[in-house]
Amino acid sequence: MNSKTDEVPGQTRVTIHGVAAAAGVSKSTVSRILDERLPRSDSETARRVRKVAEELGYVRDVSAASLRRGNTMTIGVIVPRLTDTVMAMLYEALAKACSRSGRFAIVATTDDKPKADRLAAESLLKRGVDGLILSTAREDDDFPDELAKRGIPYVLALRTDGHSLSSIGDDRLGGYLAARHLLDLGHRKIGVIAGPSYASSSRGRVEGFRHALEEAGLNADPSYIIPSTFGIESGAVAVETLMRLSPRPTAIFAVNDNTAIGALSGLTKFGLSVPQDISIVGYNDIPIVSHLPTPLTTLRVPFEQIASNALDLLAGDNSPADERIRISAPTLIPRKSTAPIR
């Protein structure tokens, strides 16, 4: 079986011309059949072309295809850190969504520092990414506006600045559902591990929590709302503050599973058990929380849907004002960390 190849020093590369000649079809037919972005055909010709390509060891030249299209089919993703399971889950969801459309996602981390955002973006842009997806938006930073002025395609994910193209969870609804769940169990003194105020996700969850309390005729006591980072250690520190209040809360809403895990750890220092002495609700439903000694009640965030919406927004042009921010609803997942007040 002979095929046309490109000669590269130390290597012989099978081209689409060689596959076409060996399969007895046109180059355009091979291109169409082997294009992963198109619906997979199961015709006799398609099966023969794929078999020939496999036997010859054909590998699609992505860079050449990108040059023809005028883009690289790569998306740059900027997250605070991949050691944060939430951000790792978002990146994996984006990578899968990219793969389904023949694109590739590459990631850069910033440790949630605004200056690092800019360095990460420049590094990704120098590598020719077609656009950026950022999960690092902060209330006190105008970096998204800088990208817009430069004409760089971008979408915010999980967090929003309120006007950029964004794909986020319904954080207000999530906070409302968490509070409503605890209220329905009879809890009235509820502490909140609130996360950082610069993140729209944190603010939205606390706002939803407050709304549920107001709806029930209660006021959210500011002393029961403790700011934190999104880290485990921060949750442990915050719960110590809550446990020193008088009266201390009978339940806690942590706006992030990591801080909820930290709170679970911190409660042991006070000799308190969950949920017998205190109930706790987390947020995101990262994989580990269902396997804890006391499985965590939490809000499940639809990362796959958020990723898909982010890529749709990045690919679209001139989205109407009412479609610039796409919101995906979370789901309350009750587990054993919450129980009726004793």
Coordinates of C-alpha atoms in Angstrom, one line a residue:
M1 CA 0.0 0.0 0.0
N2 CA 1.7 3.2 -1.2
S3 CA 0.9 6.6 0.2
K4 CA 2.0 10.2 -0.4
T5 CA 4.0 11.5 2.5
D6 CA 5.9 14.6 3.6
E7 CA 9.5 14.0 4.2
V8 CA 10.8 15.4 7.5
P9 CA 14.3 14.7 8.7
G10 CA 14.2 11.6 10.8
Q11 CA 10.5 11.1 10.2
T12 CA 8.0 10.2 7.5
R13 CA 4.6 11.8 8.0
V14 CA 1.5 10.4 6.4
T15 CA -0.6 13.2 4.8
I16 CA -4.3 13.4 3.9
H17 CA -3.3 13.0 0.2
G18 CA -1.8 9.6 1.1
V19 CA -4.9 8.4 2.9
A20 CA -7.1 9.6 0.0
A21 CA -4.9 7.7 -2.6
A22 CA -4.8 4.5 -0.5
A23 CA -8.6 4.6 0.1
G24 CA -9.5 5.5 -3.5
V25 CA -11.4 8.7 -2.6
S26 CA -10.9 12.4 -2.9
K27 CA -8.9 14.5 -0.5
S28 CA -12.1 16.5 0.5
T29 CA -13.9 13.2 1.3
V30 CA -11.1 12.2 3.7
S31 CA -11.0 15.6 5.2
R32 CA -14.7 15.6 5.9
I33 CA -14.7 12.0 7.3
L34 CA -11.7 12.6 9.7
D35 CA -12.9 16.0 10.9
E36 CA -13.8 15.4 14.5
R37 CA -15.9 18.5 14.7
L38 CA -18.5 17.0 12.2
P39 CA -21.1 14.3 13.0
R40 CA -19.5 10.9 12.7
S41 CA -20.5 9.0 9.5
D42 CA -20.9 5.2 9.6
S43 CA -21.1 4.7 5.8
E44 CA -19.0 2.0 4.1
T45 CA -16.7 4.7 2.7
A46 CA -16.2 6.4 6.1
R47 CA -15.3 3.0 7.7
R48 CA -12.8 2.3 4.9
V49 CA -11.2 5.7 5.2
R50 CA -10.9 5.5 9.0
K51 CA -9.4 2.0 8.7
V52 CA -6.8 3.1 6.0
A53 CA -5.9 6.2 8.1
E54 CA -5.3 4.0 11.2
E55 CA -3.3 1.4 9.2
L56 CA -1.1 4.2 7.7
G57 CA -0.7 5.9 11.1
Y58 CA -2.2 9.1 9.9
V59 CA -2.3 12.0 12.5
R60 CA -4.3 15.1 11.7
D61 CA -2.1 18.2 11.3
V62 CA -4.0 20.5 13.6
S63 CA -1.6 23.4 13.1
A64 CA -2.1 23.3 9.3
A65 CA -5.8 23.2 9.7
S66 CA -5.7 26.1 12.1
L67 CA -3.7 28.2 9.6
R68 CA -6.3 27.5 6.9
R69 CA -9.1 28.6 9.3
G70 CA -7.2 31.6 10.7
N71 CA -7.3 30.4 14.3
T72 CA -5.6 27.8 16.5
M73 CA -8.7 26.1 18.0
T74 CA -7.2 26.5 21.4
I75 CA -8.8 28.3 24.4
G76 CA -6.9 29.8 27.3
V77 CA -8.4 29.1 30.7
I78 CA -7.3 31.2 33.7
V79 CA -8.1 29.9 37.2
P80 CA -6.8 30.9 40.7
R81 CA -5.3 27.5 41.3
L82 CA -5.8 23.8 40.3
T83 CA -5.3 22.6 43.9
D84 CA -8.8 24.0 44.4
T85 CA -11.0 21.1 43.4
V86 CA -13.7 23.5 42.2
M87 CA -11.4 25.1 39.7
A88 CA -10.0 21.7 38.7
M89 CA -13.6 20.6 38.0
L90 CA -14.3 23.7 36.0
Y91 CA -11.2 23.2 33.9
E92 CA -11.9 19.5 33.3
A93 CA -15.5 20.5 32.2
L94 CA -14.1 23.1 29.8
A95 CA -11.5 20.7 28.4
K96 CA -14.2 18.1 27.7
A97 CA -16.5 20.7 26.1
C98 CA -13.6 21.9 23.9
S99 CA -12.8 18.3 22.9
R100 CA -16.3 17.8 21.6
S101 CA -15.9 20.7 19.2
G102 CA -12.3 19.9 18.1
R103 CA -10.8 22.5 20.3
F104 CA -8.1 22.3 23.0
A105 CA -8.0 24.0 26.4
I106 CA -4.8 25.1 28.0
V107 CA -4.7 26.5 31.6
A108 CA -2.8 29.1 33.6
T109 CA -3.0 29.7 37.3
T110 CA -2.8 33.0 39.2
D111 CA -3.2 32.3 42.9
D112 CA -6.1 34.8 42.7
K113 CA -3.8 37.8 42.3
P114 CA -4.9 40.5 39.9
K115 CA -1.4 41.2 38.5
A116 CA -0.9 37.5 37.9
D117 CA -4.1 37.5 35.8
R118 CA -2.5 39.9 33.4
L119 CA 0.7 37.9 33.1
A120 CA -1.2 34.7 32.6
A121 CA -3.4 36.3 29.9
E122 CA -0.4 37.7 28.0
S123 CA 1.4 34.3 28.2
L124 CA -1.7 32.5 26.7
L125 CA -2.2 35.1 24.0
K126 CA 1.4 34.9 22.9
R127 CA 0.7 31.2 22.4
G128 CA -2.1 32.1 19.9
V129 CA -5.2 31.1 21.9
D130 CA -8.4 32.2 20.2
G131 CA -10.0 33.5 23.4
L132 CA -9.9 33.4 27.1
I133 CA -12.2 32.0 29.8
L134 CA -11.5 33.5 33.2
S135 CA -12.7 32.3 36.6
T136 CA -10.8 35.0 38.5
A137 CA -13.0 38.1 38.1
R138 CA -12.9 40.4 41.1
E139 CA -15.2 43.2 42.1
D140 CA -12.2 45.6 42.6
D141 CA -10.4 44.8 39.3
D142 CA -11.1 46.2 35.8
F143 CA -9.0 43.6 33.9
P144 CA -12.0 42.3 31.9
D145 CA -12.7 45.9 30.6
E146 CA -9.0 46.1 29.6
L147 CA -9.5 42.9 27.5
A148 CA -12.6 44.3 25.9
K149 CA -10.8 47.5 24.9
R150 CA -8.1 45.5 23.2
G151 CA -10.7 43.5 21.3
I152 CA -9.7 40.2 22.9
P153 CA -12.5 37.6 23.1
Y154 CA -13.2 36.5 26.6
V155 CA -15.8 35.0 28.9
L156 CA -16.0 35.0 32.7
A157 CA -16.9 31.7 34.4
L158 CA -18.2 31.0 37.9
R159 CA -17.7 34.7 38.8
T160 CA -19.0 37.7 36.9
D161 CA -18.4 41.5 36.9
G162 CA -22.1 42.1 36.1
H163 CA -21.7 43.2 32.4
S164 CA -19.1 41.0 30.6
L165 CA -20.1 37.8 28.8
S166 CA -20.4 35.4 31.7
S167 CA -21.4 31.8 32.5
I168 CA -22.1 31.4 36.2
G169 CA -24.2 29.4 38.7
D170 CA -27.3 30.9 40.2
D171 CA -25.5 31.8 43.5
R172 CA -28.4 33.7 44.9
L173 CA -30.7 30.7 44.4
G174 CA -28.1 28.4 46.0
G175 CA -27.7 30.6 49.1
Y176 CA -31.5 30.8 49.3
L177 CA -31.9 27.0 49.1
A178 CA -29.2 26.4 51.7
A179 CA -30.9 28.7 54.2
R180 CA -34.4 27.4 53.4
H181 CA -33.2 23.9 54.1
L182 CA -31.8 24.8 57.5
L183 CA -34.9 26.9 58.3
D184 CA -37.1 24.0 57.4
L185 CA -35.2 21.9 59.9
G186 CA -36.0 24.4 62.6
H187 CA -32.7 26.3 62.8
R188 CA -32.9 30.0 63.5
K189 CA -29.4 30.8 64.7
I190 CA -27.4 30.1 61.5
G191 CA -23.8 31.1 61.0
V192 CA -22.3 31.8 57.6
I193 CA -18.7 31.2 56.4
A194 CA -19.1 33.8 53.7
G195 CA -16.0 33.5 51.5
P196 CA -14.1 36.6 50.0
S197 CA -16.2 39.7 49.3
Y198 CA -14.4 40.3 46.0
A199 CA -16.0 37.2 44.4
S200 CA -19.5 37.6 43.0
S201 CA -20.1 33.9 43.8
S202 CA -19.6 34.6 47.5
R203 CA -21.7 37.7 47.5
G204 CA -24.5 36.1 45.6
R205 CA -24.7 33.1 48.0
V206 CA -24.8 35.4 51.1
E207 CA -27.4 37.6 49.4
G208 CA -29.6 34.5 48.7
F209 CA -29.1 33.4 52.3
R210 CA -30.2 36.8 53.7
H211 CA -33.3 36.8 51.4
A212 CA -34.4 33.4 52.8
L213 CA -34.1 34.7 56.3
E214 CA -36.0 37.9 55.6
E215 CA -38.7 35.9 53.9
A216 CA -39.0 33.9 57.1
G217 CA -39.3 37.1 59.1
L218 CA -35.8 36.9 60.5
N219 CA -32.8 39.3 60.4
A220 CA -29.4 38.1 59.4
D221 CA -27.1 39.0 62.4
P222 CA -23.9 40.5 60.9
S223 CA -21.8 39.0 63.7
Y224 CA -22.9 35.5 62.4
I225 CA -21.5 36.2 58.9
I226 CA -17.8 35.6 58.9
P227 CA -15.6 36.5 55.9
S228 CA -13.1 33.9 54.7
T229 CA -11.1 32.7 51.7
F230 CA -12.1 29.6 49.8
G231 CA -9.6 27.4 51.6
I232 CA -9.9 24.7 54.1
E233 CA -7.8 26.4 56.8
S234 CA -9.9 29.5 56.5
G235 CA -13.0 27.5 57.2
A236 CA -11.5 26.1 60.4
V237 CA -10.6 29.6 61.6
A238 CA -14.0 31.0 60.8
V239 CA -15.8 28.2 62.7
E240 CA -13.8 29.0 65.8
T241 CA -15.1 32.6 65.6
L242 CA -18.7 31.3 65.2
M243 CA -18.4 28.9 68.1
R244 CA -17.3 31.7 70.5
L245 CA -20.5 33.6 69.9
S246 CA -23.3 33.6 72.5
P247 CA -25.6 32.1 71.7
R248 CA -23.6 30.1 69.2
P249 CA -25.3 29.0 66.0
T250 CA -27.0 25.6 65.7
A251 CA -26.2 25.4 62.0
I252 CA -23.7 26.8 59.5
F253 CA -23.8 27.6 55.9
A254 CA -20.4 27.6 54.2
V255 CA -20.4 29.1 50.8
N256 CA -17.7 26.6 49.6
D257 CA -17.1 22.9 50.3
N258 CA -13.5 23.5 51.2
T259 CA -14.5 25.9 54.0
A260 CA -17.2 23.5 55.1
I261 CA -14.5 20.7 55.4
G262 CA -12.4 23.1 57.4
A263 CA -15.4 23.9 59.6
L264 CA -16.0 20.1 60.2
S265 CA -12.4 19.8 61.3
G266 CA -12.6 22.9 63.6
L267 CA -15.8 21.7 65.3
T268 CA -14.0 18.7 66.7
K269 CA -11.9 21.0 68.9
F270 CA -15.1 22.1 70.6
G271 CA -16.2 18.5 71.2
L272 CA -19.2 19.1 68.9
S273 CA -20.5 16.4 66.5
V274 CA -22.3 16.9 63.2
P275 CA -25.3 16.8 62.9
Q276 CA -26.2 15.9 66.5
D277 CA -24.9 19.2 67.9
I278 CA -24.7 21.4 64.8
S279 CA -25.7 21.1 61.2
I280 CA -23.6 22.3 58.2
V281 CA -24.2 22.9 54.5
G282 CA -21.5 23.4 51.9
Y283 CA -21.5 24.5 48.3
N284 CA -20.3 23.0 45.0
D285 CA -20.5 19.2 45.7
I286 CA -16.9 18.4 45.1
P287 CA -16.4 14.6 44.9
I288 CA -14.9 14.1 48.4
V289 CA -17.8 15.5 50.3
S290 CA -20.1 12.5 49.7
H291 CA -17.3 10.2 51.1
L292 CA -16.6 12.1 54.4
P293 CA -17.3 10.2 57.7
T294 CA -20.4 12.5 57.8
P295 CA -21.4 13.0 54.2
L296 CA -21.9 16.7 53.5
T297 CA -25.2 18.4 52.6
T298 CA -24.3 20.7 49.8
L299 CA -25.4 22.6 46.6
R300 CA -24.4 20.8 43.4
V301 CA -23.1 23.2 40.8
P302 CA -23.6 22.1 37.1
F303 CA -20.1 22.5 35.9
E304 CA -20.7 20.8 32.6
Q305 CA -23.5 23.2 31.7
I306 CA -21.5 26.2 32.9
A307 CA -18.6 25.1 30.7
S308 CA -20.8 24.5 27.6
N309 CA -22.4 27.9 28.0
A310 CA -19.0 29.6 28.4
L311 CA -17.8 28.2 25.1
D312 CA -21.0 29.1 23.3
L313 CA -20.7 32.7 24.5
L314 CA -17.0 32.8 23.5
A315 CA -17.9 31.6 20.0
G316 CA -20.9 33.9 19.6
D317 CA -21.0 37.5 18.5
N318 CA -23.1 40.5 19.6
S319 CA -25.1 38.6 22.3
P320 CA -28.3 40.6 23.3
A321 CA -28.0 42.3 26.7
D322 CA -30.3 39.8 28.3
E323 CA -28.2 36.9 27.2
R324 CA -24.7 38.2 28.1
I325 CA -24.8 36.5 31.5
R326 CA -26.0 32.8 31.4
I327 CA -27.1 31.4 34.7
S328 CA -27.2 27.7 35.6
A329 CA -29.3 26.5 38.6
P330 CA -27.7 24.5 41.4
T331 CA -29.3 21.6 43.2
L332 CA -29.6 21.0 46.9
I333 CA -28.1 17.6 47.8
P334 CA -29.2 16.7 51.4
R335 CA -26.9 14.3 53.2
K336 CA -26.2 13.4 56.8
S337 CA -24.5 16.7 57.9
T338 CA -27.9 18.4 58.5
A339 CA -30.7 17.3 60.8
P340 CA -33.6 18.9 62.7
I341 CA -32.6 21.2 65.6
R342 CA -32.6 19.3 68.9

